[in-house]
PDB file of C-alpha atoms in Angstrom:
ATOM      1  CA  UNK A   1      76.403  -0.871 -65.301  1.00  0.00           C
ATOM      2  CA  UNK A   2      78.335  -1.577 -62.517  1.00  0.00           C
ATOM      3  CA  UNK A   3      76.242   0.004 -60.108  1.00  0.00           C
ATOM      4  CA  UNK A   4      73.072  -1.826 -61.760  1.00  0.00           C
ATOM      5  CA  UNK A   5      75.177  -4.772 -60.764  1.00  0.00           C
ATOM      6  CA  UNK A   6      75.541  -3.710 -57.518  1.00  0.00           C
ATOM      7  CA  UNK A   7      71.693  -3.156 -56.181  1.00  0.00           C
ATOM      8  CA  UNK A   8      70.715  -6.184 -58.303  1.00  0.00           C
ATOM      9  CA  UNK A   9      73.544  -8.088 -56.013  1.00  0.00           C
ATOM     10  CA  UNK A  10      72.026  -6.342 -52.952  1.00  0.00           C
ATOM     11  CA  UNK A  11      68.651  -6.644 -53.013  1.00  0.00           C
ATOM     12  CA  UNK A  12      69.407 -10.527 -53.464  1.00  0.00           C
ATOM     13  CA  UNK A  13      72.039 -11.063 -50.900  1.00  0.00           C
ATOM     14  CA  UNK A  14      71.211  -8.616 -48.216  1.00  0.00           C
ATOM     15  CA  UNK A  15      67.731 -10.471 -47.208  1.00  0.00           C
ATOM     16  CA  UNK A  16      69.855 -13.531 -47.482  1.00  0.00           C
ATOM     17  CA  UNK A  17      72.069 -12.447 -45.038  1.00  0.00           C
ATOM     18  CA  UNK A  18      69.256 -10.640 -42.975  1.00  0.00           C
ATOM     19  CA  UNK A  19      67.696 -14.147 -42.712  1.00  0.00           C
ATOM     20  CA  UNK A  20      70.978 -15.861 -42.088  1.00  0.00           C
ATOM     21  CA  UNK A  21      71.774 -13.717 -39.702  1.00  0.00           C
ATOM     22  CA  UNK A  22      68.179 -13.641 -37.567  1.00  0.00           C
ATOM     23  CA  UNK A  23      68.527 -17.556 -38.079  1.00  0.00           C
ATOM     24  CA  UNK A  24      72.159 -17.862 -35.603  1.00  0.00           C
ATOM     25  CA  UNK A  25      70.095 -15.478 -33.102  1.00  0.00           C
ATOM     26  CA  UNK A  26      72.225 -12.371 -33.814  1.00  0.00           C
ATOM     27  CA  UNK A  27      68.689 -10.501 -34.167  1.00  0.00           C
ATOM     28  CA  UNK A  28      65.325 -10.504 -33.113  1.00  0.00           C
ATOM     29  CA  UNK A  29      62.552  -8.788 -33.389  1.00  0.00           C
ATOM     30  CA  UNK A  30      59.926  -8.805 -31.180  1.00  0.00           C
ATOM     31  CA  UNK A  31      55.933  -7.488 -32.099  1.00  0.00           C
ATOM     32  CA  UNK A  32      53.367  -5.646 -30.342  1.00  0.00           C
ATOM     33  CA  UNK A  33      51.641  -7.571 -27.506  1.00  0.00           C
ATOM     34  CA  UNK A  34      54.417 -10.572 -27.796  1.00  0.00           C
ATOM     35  CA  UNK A  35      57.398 -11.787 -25.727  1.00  0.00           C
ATOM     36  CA  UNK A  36      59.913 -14.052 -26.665  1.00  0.00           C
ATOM     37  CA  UNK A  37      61.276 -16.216 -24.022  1.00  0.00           C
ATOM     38  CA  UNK A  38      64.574 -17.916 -24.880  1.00  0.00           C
ATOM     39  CA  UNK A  39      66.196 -21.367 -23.141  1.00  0.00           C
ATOM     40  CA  UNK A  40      69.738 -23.443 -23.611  1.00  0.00           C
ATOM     41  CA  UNK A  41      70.338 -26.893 -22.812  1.00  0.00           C
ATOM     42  CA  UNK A  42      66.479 -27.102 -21.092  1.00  0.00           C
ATOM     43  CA  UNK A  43      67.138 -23.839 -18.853  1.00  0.00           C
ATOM     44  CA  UNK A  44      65.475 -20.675 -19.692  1.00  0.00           C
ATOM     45  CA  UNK A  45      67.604 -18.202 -20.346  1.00  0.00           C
ATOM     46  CA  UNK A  46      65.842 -14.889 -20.487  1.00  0.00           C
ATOM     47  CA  UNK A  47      62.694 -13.006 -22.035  1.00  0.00           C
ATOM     48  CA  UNK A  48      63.079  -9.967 -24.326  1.00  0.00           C
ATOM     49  CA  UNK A  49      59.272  -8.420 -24.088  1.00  0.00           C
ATOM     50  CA  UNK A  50      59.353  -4.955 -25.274  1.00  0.00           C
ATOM     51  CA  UNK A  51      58.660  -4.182 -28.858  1.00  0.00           C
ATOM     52  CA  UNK A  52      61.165  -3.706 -31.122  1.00  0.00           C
ATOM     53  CA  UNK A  53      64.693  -4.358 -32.475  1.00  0.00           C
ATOM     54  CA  UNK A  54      66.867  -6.513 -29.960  1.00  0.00           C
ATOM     55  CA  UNK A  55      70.071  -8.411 -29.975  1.00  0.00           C
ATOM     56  CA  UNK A  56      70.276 -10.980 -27.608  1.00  0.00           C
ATOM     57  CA  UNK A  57      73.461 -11.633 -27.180  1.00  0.00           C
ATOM     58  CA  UNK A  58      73.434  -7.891 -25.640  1.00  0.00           C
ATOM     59  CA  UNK A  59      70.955  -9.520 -23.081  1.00  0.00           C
ATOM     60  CA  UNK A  60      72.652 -12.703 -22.571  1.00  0.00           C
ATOM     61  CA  UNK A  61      75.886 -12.574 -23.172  1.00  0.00           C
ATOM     62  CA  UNK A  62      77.864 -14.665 -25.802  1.00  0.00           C
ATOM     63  CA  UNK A  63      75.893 -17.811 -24.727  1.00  0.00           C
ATOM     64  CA  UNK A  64      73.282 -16.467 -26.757  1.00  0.00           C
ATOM     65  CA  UNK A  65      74.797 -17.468 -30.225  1.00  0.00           C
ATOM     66  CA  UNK A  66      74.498 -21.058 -28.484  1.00  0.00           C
ATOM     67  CA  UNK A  67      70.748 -20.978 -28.465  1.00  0.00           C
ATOM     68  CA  UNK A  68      69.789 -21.521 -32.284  1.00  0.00           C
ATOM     69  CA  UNK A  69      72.150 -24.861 -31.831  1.00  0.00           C
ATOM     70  CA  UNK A  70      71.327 -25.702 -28.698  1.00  0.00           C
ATOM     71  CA  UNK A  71      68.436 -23.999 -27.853  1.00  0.00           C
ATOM     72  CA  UNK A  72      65.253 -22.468 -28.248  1.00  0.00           C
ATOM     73  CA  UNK A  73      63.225 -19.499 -28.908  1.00  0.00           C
ATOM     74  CA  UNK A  74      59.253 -19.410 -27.889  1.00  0.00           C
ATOM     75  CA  UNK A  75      56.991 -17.027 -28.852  1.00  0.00           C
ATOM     76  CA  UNK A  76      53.933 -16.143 -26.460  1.00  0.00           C
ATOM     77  CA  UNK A  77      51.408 -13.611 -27.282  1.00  0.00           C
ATOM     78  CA  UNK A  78      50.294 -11.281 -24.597  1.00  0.00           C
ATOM     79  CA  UNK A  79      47.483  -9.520 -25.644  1.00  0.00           C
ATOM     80  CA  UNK A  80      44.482  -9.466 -24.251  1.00  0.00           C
ATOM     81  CA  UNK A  81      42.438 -12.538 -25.001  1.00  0.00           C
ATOM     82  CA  UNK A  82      38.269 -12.546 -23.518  1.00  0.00           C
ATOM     83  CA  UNK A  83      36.283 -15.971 -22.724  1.00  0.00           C
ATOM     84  CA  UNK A  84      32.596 -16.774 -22.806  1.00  0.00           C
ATOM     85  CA  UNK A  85      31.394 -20.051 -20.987  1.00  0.00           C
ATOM     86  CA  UNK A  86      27.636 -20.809 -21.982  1.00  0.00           C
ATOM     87  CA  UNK A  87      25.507 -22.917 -19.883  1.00  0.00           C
ATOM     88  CA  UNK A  88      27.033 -23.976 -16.680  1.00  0.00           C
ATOM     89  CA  UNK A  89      24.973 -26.025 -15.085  1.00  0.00           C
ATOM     90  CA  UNK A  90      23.671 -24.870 -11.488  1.00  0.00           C
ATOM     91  CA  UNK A  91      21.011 -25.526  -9.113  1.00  0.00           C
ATOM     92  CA  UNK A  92      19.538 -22.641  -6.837  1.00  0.00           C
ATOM     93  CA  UNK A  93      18.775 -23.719  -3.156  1.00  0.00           C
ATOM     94  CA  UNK A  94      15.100 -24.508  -4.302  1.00  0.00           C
ATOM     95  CA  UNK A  95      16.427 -27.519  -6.776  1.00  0.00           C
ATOM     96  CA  UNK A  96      15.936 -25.487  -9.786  1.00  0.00           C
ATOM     97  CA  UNK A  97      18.410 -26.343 -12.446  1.00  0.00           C
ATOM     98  CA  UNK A  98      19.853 -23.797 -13.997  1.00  0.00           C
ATOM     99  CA  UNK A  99      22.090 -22.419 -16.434  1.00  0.00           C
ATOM    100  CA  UNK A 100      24.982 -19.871 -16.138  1.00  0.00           C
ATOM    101  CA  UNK A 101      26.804 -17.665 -18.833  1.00  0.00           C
ATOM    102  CA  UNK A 102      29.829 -15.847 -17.624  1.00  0.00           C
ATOM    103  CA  UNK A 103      32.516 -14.213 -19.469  1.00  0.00           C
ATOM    104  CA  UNK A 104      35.801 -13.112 -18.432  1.00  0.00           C
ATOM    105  CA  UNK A 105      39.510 -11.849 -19.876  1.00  0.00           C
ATOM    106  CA  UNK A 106      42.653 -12.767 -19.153  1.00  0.00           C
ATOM    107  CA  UNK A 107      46.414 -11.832 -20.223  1.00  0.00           C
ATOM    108  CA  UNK A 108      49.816 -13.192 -20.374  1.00  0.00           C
ATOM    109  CA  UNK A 109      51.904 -11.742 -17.421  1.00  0.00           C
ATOM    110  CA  UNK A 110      54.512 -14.107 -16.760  1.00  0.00           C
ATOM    111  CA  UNK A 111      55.266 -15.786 -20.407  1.00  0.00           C
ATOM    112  CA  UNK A 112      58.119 -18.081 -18.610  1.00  0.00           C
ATOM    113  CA  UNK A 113      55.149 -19.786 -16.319  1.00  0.00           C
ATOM    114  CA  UNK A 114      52.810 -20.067 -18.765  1.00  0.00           C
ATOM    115  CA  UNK A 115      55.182 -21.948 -21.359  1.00  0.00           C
ATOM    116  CA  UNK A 116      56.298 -24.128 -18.590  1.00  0.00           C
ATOM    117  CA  UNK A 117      54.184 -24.477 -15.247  1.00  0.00           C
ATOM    118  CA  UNK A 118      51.471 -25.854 -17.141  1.00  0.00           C
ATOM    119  CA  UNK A 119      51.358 -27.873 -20.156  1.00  0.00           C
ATOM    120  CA  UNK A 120      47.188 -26.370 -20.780  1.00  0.00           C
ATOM    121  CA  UNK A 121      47.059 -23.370 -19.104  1.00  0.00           C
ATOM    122  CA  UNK A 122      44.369 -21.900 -21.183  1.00  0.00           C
ATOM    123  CA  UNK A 123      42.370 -25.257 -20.376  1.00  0.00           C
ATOM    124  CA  UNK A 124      43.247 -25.121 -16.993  1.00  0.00           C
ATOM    125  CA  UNK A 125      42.352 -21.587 -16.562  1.00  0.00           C
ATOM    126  CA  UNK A 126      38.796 -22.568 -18.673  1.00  0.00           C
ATOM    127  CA  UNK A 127      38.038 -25.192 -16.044  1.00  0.00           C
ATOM    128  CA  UNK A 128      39.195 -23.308 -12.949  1.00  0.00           C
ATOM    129  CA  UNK A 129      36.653 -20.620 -14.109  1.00  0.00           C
ATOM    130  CA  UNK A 130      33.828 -22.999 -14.336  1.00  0.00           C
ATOM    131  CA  UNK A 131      34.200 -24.856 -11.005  1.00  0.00           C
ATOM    132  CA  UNK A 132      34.979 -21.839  -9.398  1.00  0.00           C
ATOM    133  CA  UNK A 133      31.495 -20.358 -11.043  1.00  0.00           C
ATOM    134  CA  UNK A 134      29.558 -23.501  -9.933  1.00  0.00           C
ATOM    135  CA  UNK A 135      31.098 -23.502  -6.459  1.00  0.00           C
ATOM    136  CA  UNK A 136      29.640 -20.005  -5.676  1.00  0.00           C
ATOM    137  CA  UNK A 137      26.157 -20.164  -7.592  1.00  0.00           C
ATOM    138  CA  UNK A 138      25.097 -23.294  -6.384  1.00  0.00           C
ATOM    139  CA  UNK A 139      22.925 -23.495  -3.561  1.00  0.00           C
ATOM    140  CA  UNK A 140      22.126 -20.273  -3.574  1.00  0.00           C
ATOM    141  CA  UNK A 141      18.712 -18.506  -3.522  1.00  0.00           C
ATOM    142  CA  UNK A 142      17.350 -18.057  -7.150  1.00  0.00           C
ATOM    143  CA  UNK A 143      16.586 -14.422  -6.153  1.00  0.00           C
ATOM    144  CA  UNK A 144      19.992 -14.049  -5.061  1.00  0.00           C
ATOM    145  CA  UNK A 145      21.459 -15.535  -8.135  1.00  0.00           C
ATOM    146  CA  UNK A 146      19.006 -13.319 -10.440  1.00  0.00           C
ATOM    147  CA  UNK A 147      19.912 -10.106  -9.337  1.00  0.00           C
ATOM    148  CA  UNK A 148      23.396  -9.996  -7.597  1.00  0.00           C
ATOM    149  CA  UNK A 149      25.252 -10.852 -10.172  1.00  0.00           C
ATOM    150  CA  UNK A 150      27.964  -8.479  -9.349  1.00  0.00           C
ATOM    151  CA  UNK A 151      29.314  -9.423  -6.122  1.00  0.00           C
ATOM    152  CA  UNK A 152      28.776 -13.166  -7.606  1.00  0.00           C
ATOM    153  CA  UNK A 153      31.354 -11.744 -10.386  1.00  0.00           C
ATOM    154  CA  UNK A 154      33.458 -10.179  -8.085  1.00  0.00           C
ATOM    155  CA  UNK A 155      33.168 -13.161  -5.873  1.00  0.00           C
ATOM    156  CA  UNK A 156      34.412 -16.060  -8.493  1.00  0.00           C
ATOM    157  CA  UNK A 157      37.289 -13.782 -10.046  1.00  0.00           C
ATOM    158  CA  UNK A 158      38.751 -13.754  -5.862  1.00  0.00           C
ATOM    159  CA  UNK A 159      38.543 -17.485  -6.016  1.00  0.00           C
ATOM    160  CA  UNK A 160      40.412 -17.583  -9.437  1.00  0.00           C
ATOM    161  CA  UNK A 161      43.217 -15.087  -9.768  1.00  0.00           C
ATOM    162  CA  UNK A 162      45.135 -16.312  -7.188  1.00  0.00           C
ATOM    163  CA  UNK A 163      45.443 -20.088  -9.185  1.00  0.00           C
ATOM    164  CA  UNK A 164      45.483 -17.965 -12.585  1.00  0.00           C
ATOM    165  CA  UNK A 165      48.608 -16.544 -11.775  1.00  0.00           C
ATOM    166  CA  UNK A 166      50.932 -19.261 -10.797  1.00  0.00           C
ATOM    167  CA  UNK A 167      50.005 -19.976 -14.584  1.00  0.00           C
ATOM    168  CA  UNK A 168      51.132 -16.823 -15.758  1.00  0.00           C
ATOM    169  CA  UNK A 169      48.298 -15.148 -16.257  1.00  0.00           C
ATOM    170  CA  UNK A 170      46.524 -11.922 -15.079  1.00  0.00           C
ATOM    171  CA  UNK A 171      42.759 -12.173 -14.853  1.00  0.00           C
ATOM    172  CA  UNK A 172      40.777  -9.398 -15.788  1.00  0.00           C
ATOM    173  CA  UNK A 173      36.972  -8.411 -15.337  1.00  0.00           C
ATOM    174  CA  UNK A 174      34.991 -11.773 -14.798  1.00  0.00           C
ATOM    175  CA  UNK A 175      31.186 -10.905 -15.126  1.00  0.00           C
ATOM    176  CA  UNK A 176      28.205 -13.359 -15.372  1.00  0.00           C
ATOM    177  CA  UNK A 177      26.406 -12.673 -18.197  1.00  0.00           C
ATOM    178  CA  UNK A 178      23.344 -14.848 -18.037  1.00  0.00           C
ATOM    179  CA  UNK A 179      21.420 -16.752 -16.039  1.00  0.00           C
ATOM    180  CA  UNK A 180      18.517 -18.869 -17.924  1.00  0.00           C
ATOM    181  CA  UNK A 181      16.137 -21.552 -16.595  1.00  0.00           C
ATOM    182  CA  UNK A 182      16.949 -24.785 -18.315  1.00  0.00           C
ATOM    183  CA  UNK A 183      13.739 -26.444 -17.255  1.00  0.00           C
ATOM    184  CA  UNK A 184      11.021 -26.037 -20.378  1.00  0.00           C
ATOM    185  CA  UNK A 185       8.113 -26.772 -18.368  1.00  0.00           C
ATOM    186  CA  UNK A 186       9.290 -24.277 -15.216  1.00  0.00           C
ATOM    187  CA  UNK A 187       9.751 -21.205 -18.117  1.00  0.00           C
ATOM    188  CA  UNK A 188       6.000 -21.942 -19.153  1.00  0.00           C
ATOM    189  CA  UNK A 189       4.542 -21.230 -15.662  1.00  0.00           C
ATOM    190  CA  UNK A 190       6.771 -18.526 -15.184  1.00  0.00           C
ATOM    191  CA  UNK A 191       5.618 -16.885 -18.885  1.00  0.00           C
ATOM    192  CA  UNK A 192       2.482 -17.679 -17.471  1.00  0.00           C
ATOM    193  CA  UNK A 193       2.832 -16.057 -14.124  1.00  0.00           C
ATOM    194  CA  UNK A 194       4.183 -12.764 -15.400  1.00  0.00           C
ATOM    195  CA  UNK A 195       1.704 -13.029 -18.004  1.00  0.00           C
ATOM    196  CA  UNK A 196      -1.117 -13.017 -15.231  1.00  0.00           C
ATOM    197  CA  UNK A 197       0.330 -10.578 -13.283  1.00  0.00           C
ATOM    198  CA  UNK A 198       0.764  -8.351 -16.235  1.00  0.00           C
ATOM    199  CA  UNK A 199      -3.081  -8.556 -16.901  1.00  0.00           C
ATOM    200  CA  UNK A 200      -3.893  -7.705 -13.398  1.00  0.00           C
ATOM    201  CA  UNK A 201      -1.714  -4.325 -13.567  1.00  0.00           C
ATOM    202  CA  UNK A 202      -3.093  -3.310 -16.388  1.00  0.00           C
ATOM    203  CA  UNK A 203      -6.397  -3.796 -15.061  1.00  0.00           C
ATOM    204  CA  UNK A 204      -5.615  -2.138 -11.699  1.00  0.00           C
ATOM    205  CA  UNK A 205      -4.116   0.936 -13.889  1.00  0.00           C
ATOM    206  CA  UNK A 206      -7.417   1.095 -15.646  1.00  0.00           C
ATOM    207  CA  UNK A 207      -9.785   0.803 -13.157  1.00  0.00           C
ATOM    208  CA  UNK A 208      -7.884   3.660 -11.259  1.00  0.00           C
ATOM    209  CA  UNK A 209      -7.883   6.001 -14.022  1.00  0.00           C
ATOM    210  CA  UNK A 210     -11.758   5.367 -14.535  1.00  0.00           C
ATOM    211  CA  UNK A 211     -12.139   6.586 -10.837  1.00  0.00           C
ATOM    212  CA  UNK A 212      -9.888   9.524 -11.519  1.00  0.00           C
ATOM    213  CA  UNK A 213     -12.234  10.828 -14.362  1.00  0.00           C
ATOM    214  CA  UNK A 214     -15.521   9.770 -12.475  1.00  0.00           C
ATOM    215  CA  UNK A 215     -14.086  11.478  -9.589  1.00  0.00           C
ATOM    216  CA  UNK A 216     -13.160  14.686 -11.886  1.00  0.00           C
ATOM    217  CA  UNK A 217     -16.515  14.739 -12.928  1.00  0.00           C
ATOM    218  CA  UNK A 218     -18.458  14.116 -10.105  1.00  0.00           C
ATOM    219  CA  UNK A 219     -16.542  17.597  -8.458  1.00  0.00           C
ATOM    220  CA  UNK A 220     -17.147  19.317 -11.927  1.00  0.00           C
ATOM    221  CA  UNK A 221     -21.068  18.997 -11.978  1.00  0.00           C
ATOM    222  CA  UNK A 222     -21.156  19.578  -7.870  1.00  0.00           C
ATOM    223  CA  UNK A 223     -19.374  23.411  -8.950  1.00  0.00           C
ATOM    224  CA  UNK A 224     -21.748  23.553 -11.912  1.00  0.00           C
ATOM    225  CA  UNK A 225     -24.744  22.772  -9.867  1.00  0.00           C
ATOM    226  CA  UNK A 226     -23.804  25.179  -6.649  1.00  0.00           C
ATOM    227  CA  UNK A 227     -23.132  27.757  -9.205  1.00  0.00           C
ATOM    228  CA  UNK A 228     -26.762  27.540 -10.680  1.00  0.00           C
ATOM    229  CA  UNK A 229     -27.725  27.354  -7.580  1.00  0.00           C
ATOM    230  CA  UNK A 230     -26.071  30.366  -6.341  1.00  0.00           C
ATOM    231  CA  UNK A 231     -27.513  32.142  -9.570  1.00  0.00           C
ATOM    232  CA  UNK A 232     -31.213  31.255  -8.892  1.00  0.00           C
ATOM    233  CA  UNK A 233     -31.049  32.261  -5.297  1.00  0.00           C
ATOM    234  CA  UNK A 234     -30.139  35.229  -6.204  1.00  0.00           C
ATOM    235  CA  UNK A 235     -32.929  36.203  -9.457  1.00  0.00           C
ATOM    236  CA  UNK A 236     -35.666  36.864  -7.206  1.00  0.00           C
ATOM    237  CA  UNK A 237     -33.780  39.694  -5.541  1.00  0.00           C
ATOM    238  CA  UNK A 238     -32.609  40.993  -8.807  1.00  0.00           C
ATOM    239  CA  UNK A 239     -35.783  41.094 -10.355  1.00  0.00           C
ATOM    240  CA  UNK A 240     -37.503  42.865  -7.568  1.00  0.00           C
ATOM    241  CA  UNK A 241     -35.045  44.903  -7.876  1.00  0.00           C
ATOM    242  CA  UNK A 242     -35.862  46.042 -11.214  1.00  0.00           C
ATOM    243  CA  UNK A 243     -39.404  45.777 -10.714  1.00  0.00           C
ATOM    244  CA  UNK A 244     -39.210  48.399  -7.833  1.00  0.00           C
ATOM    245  CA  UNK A 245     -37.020  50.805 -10.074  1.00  0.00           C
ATOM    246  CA  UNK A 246     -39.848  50.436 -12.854  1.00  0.00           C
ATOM    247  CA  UNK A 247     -42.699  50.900  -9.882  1.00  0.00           C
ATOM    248  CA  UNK A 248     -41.217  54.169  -9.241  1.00  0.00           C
ATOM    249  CA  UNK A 249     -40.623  55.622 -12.972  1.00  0.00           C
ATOM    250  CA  UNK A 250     -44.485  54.577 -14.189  1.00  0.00           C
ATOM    251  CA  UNK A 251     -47.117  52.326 -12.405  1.00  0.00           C
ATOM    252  CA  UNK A 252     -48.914  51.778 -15.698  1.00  0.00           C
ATOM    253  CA  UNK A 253     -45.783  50.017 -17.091  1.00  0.00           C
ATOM    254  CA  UNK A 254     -45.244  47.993 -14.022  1.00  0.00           C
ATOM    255  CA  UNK A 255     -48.632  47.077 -14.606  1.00  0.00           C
ATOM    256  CA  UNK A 256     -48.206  45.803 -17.728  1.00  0.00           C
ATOM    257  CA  UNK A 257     -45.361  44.414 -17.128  1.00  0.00           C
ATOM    258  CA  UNK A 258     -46.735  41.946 -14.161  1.00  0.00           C
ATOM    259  CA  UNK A 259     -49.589  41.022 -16.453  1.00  0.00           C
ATOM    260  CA  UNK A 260     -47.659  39.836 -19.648  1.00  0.00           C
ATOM    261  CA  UNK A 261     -45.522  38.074 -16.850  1.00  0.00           C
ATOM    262  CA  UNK A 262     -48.818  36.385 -15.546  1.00  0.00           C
ATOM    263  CA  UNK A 263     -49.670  35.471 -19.140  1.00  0.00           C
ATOM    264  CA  UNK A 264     -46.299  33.846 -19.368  1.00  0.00           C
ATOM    265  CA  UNK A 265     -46.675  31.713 -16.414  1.00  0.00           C
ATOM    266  CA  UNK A 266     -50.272  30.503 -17.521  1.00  0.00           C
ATOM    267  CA  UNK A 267     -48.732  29.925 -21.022  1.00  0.00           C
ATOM    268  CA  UNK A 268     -46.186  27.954 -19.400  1.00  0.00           C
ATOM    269  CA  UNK A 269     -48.281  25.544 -17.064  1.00  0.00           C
ATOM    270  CA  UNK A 270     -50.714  24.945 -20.708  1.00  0.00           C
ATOM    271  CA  UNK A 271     -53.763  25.444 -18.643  1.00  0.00           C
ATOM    272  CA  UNK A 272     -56.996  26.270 -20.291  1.00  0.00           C
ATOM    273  CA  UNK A 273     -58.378  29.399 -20.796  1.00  0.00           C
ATOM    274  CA  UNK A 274     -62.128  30.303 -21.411  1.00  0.00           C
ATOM    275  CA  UNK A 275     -62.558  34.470 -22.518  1.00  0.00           C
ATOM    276  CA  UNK A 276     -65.764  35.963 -21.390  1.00  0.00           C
ATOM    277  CA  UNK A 277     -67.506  39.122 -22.474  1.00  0.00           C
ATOM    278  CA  UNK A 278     -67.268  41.668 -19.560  1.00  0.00           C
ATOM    279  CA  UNK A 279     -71.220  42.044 -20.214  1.00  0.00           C
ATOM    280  CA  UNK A 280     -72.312  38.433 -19.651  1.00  0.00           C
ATOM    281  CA  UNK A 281     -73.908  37.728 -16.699  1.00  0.00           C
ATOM    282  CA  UNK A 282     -74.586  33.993 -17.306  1.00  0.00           C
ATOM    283  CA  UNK A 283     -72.974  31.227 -15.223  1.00  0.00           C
ATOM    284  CA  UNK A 284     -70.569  29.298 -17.607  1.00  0.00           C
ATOM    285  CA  UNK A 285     -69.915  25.879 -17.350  1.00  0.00           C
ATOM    286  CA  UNK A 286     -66.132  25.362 -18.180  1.00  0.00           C
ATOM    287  CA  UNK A 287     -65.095  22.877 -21.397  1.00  0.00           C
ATOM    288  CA  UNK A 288     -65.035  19.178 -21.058  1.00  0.00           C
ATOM    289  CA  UNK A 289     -61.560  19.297 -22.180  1.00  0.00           C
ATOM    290  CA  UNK A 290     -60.088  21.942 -19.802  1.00  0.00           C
ATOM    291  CA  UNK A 291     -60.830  19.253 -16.648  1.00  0.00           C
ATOM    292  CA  UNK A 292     -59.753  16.734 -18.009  1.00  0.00           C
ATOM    293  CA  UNK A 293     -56.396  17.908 -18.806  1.00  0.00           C
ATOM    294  CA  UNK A 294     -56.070  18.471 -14.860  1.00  0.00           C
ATOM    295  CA  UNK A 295     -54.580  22.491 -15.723  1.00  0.00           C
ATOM    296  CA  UNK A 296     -56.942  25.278 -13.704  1.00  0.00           C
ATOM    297  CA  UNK A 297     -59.471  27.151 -16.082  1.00  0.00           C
ATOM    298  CA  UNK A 298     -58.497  30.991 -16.280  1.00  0.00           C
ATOM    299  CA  UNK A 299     -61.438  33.523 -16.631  1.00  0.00           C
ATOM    300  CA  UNK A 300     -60.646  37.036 -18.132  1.00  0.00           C
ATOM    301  CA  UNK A 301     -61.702  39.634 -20.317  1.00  0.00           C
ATOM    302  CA  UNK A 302     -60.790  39.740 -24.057  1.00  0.00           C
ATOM    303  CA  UNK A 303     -58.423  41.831 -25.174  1.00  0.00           C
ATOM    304  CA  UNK A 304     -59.002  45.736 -25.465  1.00  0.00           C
ATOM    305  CA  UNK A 305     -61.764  45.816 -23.032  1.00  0.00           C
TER     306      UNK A 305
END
């Protein structure tokens, strides 16, 4: 019973006394990414900015159980805190109003002269940023400002840190994000432009690979035709060829031979062809319809005689 009596007295008096104590500044504790700066009678007295457990009257000395009476404690976060400033308002060197996104980071370094060097540093910081951003865009040449927007970056976080930290901050990466046209009228002809010039690419692109394939096929029938060529240059010397082989194994075959070929070529020129007996001895007036066709009338034998 008694000791039931005992942890029910403890768990209510020791956060009382935790609290009463961290309330007369015998403890503090400071979080991640914080610092706590501490003044007396309107003087800062010190900053405790490493995480942790801390008693400040091992930092300050026994003036420190002074500050919750006549005093102060501030809190200042210093984490890392990012910016984005949409549409600043610029004009290139051609009179072209634009509009400028740029985003940048900054941190607490000095919590002491941001509590009291400024009363709106973040504000003051915010508007440094955006003159300093209109200062070095405008004027310049809208190619320029297009695609060097690194050094630009580079260019207006130079121009700022140096302000930034008498405030007590550090300035990280500054980078402009965006630059847009704000002028409706100027985006249409420029939609239009690369419009345009899109259509004549593609055109260009086409027209070249049509010459490509006409050019591919103009070199693939030249081969096919010098090859045919080549091959009917050289028939007449095979053939005779052959045709001497088969003169020297049997005339009569040769013979034969030369006249089925001569049939074949009188076949193939569809001239007509009148077939005498070899006992006529009549003069024969060719058919009407021979000379008319224009072919060359053929006179011969029939067949077996």
């Amino acid at each position: 019973m008694t000791y039931m009596f005992a942890f029910v007295v403890g768990l209510v008096f020791v956060p009382f006394l935790l609290g009463l104590a961290r309330t007369f500044g015998i403890y503090t504790c400071v979080n991640e990414c914080e610092a706590q700066v501490f003044t007396l009678f309107g003087k800062v007295v010190g900053t405790i900015d490493i995480a942790g457990l801390h008693f400040p009257i091992a930092y300050f000395g026994p003036k420190a159980l002074l500050i919750p009476f006549f005093g102060k404690k501030y809190v200042v976060s210093t984490a890392l805190r990012q910016h984005y400033l949409r549409s600043q308002m610029v004009n290139s060197e051609e009179g072209t109003p634009m509009g400028v996104g740029i985003w940048y980071e900054m941190q607490v370094k000095d919590p002491v002269a941001f509590l009291f060097t400024n009363a709106n540093p973040d504000g003051s910081l915010q508007a440094n940023v955006t003159s300093s951003t209109i200062s070095t865009l405008s004027n310049l040449e809208m190619e320029k400002m297009l695609e060097d927007r690194h050094s630009l970056s580079r260019t207006v976080r130079q121009t700022v840190s140096p302000l930034s930290e008498k405030w007590g901050y550090r300035l990280g990466s500054v980078y402009i994000r965006k630059v847009e046209f704000t002028d409706a009228q100027m985006v249409d002809n420029i939609t239009d432009k690369v419009v345009k010039r899109l259509v004549q690419v593609t055109s260009a692109m086409k027209q070249d690979g049509e010459n490509r394939v006409g050019l591919i096929r103009s070199e693939t029938a030249f081969k096919v035709s010098q090859k045919l060529a080549e091959a009917s240059a050289a028939r007449p010397n095979i053939v005779g060829n052959k045709l001497n082989e088969i003169a020297k194994e049997d005339q009569e075959i040769l013979s034969t031979l030369l006249e089925v070929m001569e049939i074949d070529a009188l076949l193939e020129s569809q001239a007509s062809v009148d077939i005498l007996p070899t006992t006529s001895n009549l003069l024969v007036q060719l058919g009407d319809s021979g000379r008319s066709s224009g072919g060359a009338p053929y006179i011969g034998s029939p067949v077996g005689n």
